PDB file of C-alpha atoms in Angstrom:
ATOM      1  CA  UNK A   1     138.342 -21.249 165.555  1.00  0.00           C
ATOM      2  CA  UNK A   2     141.325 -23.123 164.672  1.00  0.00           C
ATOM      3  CA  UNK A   3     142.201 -26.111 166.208  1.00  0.00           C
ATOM      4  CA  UNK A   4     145.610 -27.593 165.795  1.00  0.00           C
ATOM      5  CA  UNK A   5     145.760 -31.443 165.498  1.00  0.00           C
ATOM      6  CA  UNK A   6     149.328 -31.240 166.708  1.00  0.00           C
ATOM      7  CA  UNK A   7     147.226 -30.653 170.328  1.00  0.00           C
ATOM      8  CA  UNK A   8     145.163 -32.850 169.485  1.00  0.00           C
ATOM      9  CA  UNK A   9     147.138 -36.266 168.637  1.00  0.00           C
ATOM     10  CA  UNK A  10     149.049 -37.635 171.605  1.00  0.00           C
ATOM     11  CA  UNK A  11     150.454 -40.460 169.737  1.00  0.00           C
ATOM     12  CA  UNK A  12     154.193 -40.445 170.881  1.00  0.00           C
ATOM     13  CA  UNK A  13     155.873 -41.265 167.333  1.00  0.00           C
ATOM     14  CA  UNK A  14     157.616 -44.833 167.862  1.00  0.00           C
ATOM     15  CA  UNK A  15     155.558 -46.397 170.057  1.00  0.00           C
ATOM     16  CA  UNK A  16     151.929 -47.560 170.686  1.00  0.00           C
ATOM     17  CA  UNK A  17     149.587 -47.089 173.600  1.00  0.00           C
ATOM     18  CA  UNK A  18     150.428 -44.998 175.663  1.00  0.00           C
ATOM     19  CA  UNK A  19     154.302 -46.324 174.815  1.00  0.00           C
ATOM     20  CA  UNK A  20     154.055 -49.539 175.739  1.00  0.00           C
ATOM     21  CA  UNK A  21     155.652 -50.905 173.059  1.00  0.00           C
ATOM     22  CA  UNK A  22     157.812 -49.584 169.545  1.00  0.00           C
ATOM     23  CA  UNK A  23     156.012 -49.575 166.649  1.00  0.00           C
ATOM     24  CA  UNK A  24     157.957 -51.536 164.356  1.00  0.00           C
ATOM     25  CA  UNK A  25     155.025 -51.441 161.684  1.00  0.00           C
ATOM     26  CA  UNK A  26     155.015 -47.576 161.531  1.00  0.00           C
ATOM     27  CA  UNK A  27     150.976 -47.247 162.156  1.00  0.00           C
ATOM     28  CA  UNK A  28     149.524 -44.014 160.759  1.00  0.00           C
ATOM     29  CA  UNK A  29     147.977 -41.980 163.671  1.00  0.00           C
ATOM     30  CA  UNK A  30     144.348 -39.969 162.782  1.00  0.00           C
ATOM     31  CA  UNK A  31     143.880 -37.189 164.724  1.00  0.00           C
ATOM     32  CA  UNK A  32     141.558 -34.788 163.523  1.00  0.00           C
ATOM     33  CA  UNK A  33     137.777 -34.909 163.846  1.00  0.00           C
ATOM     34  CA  UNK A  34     137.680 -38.213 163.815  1.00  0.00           C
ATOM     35  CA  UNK A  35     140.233 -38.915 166.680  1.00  0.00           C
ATOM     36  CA  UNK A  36     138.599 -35.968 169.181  1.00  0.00           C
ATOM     37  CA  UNK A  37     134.838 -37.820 168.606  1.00  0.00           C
ATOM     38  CA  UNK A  38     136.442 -41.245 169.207  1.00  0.00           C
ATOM     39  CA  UNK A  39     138.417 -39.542 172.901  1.00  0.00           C
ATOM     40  CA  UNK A  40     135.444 -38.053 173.697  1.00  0.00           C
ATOM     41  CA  UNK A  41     133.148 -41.221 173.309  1.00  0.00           C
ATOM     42  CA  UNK A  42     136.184 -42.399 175.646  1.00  0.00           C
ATOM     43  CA  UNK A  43     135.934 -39.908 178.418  1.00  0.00           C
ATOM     44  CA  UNK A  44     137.049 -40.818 181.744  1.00  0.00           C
ATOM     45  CA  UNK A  45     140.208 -42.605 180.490  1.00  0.00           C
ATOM     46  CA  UNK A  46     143.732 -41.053 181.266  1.00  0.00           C
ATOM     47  CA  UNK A  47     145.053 -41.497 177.335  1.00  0.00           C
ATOM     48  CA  UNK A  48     143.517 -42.011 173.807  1.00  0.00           C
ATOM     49  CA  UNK A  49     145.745 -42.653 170.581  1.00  0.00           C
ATOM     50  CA  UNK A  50     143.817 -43.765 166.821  1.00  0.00           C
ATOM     51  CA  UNK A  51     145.729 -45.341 164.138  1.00  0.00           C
ATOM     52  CA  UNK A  52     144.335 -45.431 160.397  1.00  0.00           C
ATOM     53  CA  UNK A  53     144.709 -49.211 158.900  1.00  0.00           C
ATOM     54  CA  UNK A  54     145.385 -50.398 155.582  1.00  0.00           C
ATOM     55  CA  UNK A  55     142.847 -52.008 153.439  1.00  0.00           C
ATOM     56  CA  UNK A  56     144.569 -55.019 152.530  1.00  0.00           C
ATOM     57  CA  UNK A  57     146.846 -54.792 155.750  1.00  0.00           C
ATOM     58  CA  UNK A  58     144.660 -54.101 158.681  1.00  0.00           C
ATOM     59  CA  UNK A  59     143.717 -57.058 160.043  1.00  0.00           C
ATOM     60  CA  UNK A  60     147.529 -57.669 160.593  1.00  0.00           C
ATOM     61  CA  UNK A  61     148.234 -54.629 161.672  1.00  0.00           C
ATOM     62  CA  UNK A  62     145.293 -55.548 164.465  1.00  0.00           C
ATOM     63  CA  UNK A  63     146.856 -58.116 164.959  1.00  0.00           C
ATOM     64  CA  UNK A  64     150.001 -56.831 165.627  1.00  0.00           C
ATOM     65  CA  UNK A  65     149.009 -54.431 168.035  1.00  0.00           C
ATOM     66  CA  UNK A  66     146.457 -56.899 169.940  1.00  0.00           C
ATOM     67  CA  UNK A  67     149.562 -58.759 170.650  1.00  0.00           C
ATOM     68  CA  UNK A  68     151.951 -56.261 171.846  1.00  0.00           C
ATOM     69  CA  UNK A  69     149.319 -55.244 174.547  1.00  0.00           C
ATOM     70  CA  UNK A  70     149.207 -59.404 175.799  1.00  0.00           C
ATOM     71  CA  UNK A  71     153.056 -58.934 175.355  1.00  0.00           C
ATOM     72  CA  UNK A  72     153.330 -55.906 177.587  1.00  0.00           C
ATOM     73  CA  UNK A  73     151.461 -58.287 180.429  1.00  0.00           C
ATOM     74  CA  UNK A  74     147.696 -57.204 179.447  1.00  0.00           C
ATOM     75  CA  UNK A  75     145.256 -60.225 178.959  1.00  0.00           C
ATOM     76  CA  UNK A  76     142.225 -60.129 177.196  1.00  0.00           C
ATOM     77  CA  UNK A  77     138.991 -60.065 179.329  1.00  0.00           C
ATOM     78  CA  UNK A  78     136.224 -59.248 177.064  1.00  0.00           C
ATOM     79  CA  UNK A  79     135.689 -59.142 173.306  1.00  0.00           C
ATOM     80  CA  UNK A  80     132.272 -57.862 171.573  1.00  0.00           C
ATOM     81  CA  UNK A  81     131.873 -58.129 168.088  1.00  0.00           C
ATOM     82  CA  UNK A  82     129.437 -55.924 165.893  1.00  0.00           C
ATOM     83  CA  UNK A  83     128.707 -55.872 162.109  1.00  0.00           C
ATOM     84  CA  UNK A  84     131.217 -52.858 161.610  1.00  0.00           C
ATOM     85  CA  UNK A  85     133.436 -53.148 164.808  1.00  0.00           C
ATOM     86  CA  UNK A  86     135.029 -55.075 167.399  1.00  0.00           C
ATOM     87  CA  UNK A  87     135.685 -54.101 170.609  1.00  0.00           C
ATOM     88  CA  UNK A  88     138.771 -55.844 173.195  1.00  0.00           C
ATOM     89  CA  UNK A  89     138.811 -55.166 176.505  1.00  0.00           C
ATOM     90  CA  UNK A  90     142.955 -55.461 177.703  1.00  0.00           C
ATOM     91  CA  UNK A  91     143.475 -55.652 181.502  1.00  0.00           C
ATOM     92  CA  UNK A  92     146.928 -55.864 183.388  1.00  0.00           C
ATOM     93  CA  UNK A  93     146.755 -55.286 187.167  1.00  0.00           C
ATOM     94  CA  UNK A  94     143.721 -52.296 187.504  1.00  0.00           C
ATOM     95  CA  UNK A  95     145.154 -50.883 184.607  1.00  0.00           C
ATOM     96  CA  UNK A  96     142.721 -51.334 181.419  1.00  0.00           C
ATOM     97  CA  UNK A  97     143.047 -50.775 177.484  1.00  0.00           C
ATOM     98  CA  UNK A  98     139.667 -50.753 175.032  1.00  0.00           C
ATOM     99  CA  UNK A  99     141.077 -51.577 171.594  1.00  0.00           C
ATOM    100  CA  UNK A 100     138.354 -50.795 169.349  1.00  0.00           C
ATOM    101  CA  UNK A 101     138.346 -51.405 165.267  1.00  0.00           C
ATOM    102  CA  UNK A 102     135.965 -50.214 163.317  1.00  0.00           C
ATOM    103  CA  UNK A 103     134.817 -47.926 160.522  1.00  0.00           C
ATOM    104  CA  UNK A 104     134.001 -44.578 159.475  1.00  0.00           C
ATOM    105  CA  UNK A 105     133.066 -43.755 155.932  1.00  0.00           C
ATOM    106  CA  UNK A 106     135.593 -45.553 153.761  1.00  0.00           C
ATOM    107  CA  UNK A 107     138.797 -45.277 156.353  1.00  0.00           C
ATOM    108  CA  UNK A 108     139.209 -48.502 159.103  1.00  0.00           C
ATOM    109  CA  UNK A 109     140.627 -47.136 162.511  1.00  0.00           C
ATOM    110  CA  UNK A 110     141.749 -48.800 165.721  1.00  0.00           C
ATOM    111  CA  UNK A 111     141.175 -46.775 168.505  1.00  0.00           C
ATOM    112  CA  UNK A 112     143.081 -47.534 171.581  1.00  0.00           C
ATOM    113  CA  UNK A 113     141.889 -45.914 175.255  1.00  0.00           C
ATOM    114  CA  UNK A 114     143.494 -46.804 178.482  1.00  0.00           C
ATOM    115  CA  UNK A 115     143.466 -46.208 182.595  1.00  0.00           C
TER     116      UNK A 115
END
């Protein structure tokens, strides 16, 4: 069975969650395997999107997106920290975004999922 990652990555080139803001930094989306375990871990949100980060980079590039959501009116409300992740909770209105960054194998990912 083939399975085209095309289908599977709605990342709308330019912009970041769900377009709520350009990407100036021109993130890398991930959208094979990793992407559909990381929307289905997700499920019940409307939109998923995954973005590979750079080794020496990433935390900026966290950064970065972390405050485009707070610039596009979303406030943090909740922020869990793990040994290999961290997970934001983003809420504007009823509207929510999970921003989660973490790791799998030897690639760092930020995973964004929103209502």
């Amino acid at each position: 069975m083939l399975v085209s990652s095309a289908l599977a990555c709605p990342v709308k080139p330019g912009t970041v969650a769900n377009s709520l803001f350009k990407d100036t930094r021109r993130l890398t989306p991930i959208c094979g395997p990793l992407y559909l375990t990381f929307r289905q871990a997700m499920s019940g949100v409307k939109w998923t999107e995954m973005y590979a980060l750079d080794a020496k980079t990433g935390a900026a590039q966290t950064a970065y997106v972390l405050a485009g959501l707070q610039k596009g009116g979303y406030r943090k409300v909740k922020e869990a920290r793990t040994l290999r992740s961290q997970t934001y909770l983003f809420q504007r209105g009823k509207n929510t975004i999970t921003a989660v960054v973490g790791y799998s194998g030897p690639v760092q990912y930020l995973g964004l999922a929103g209502q």
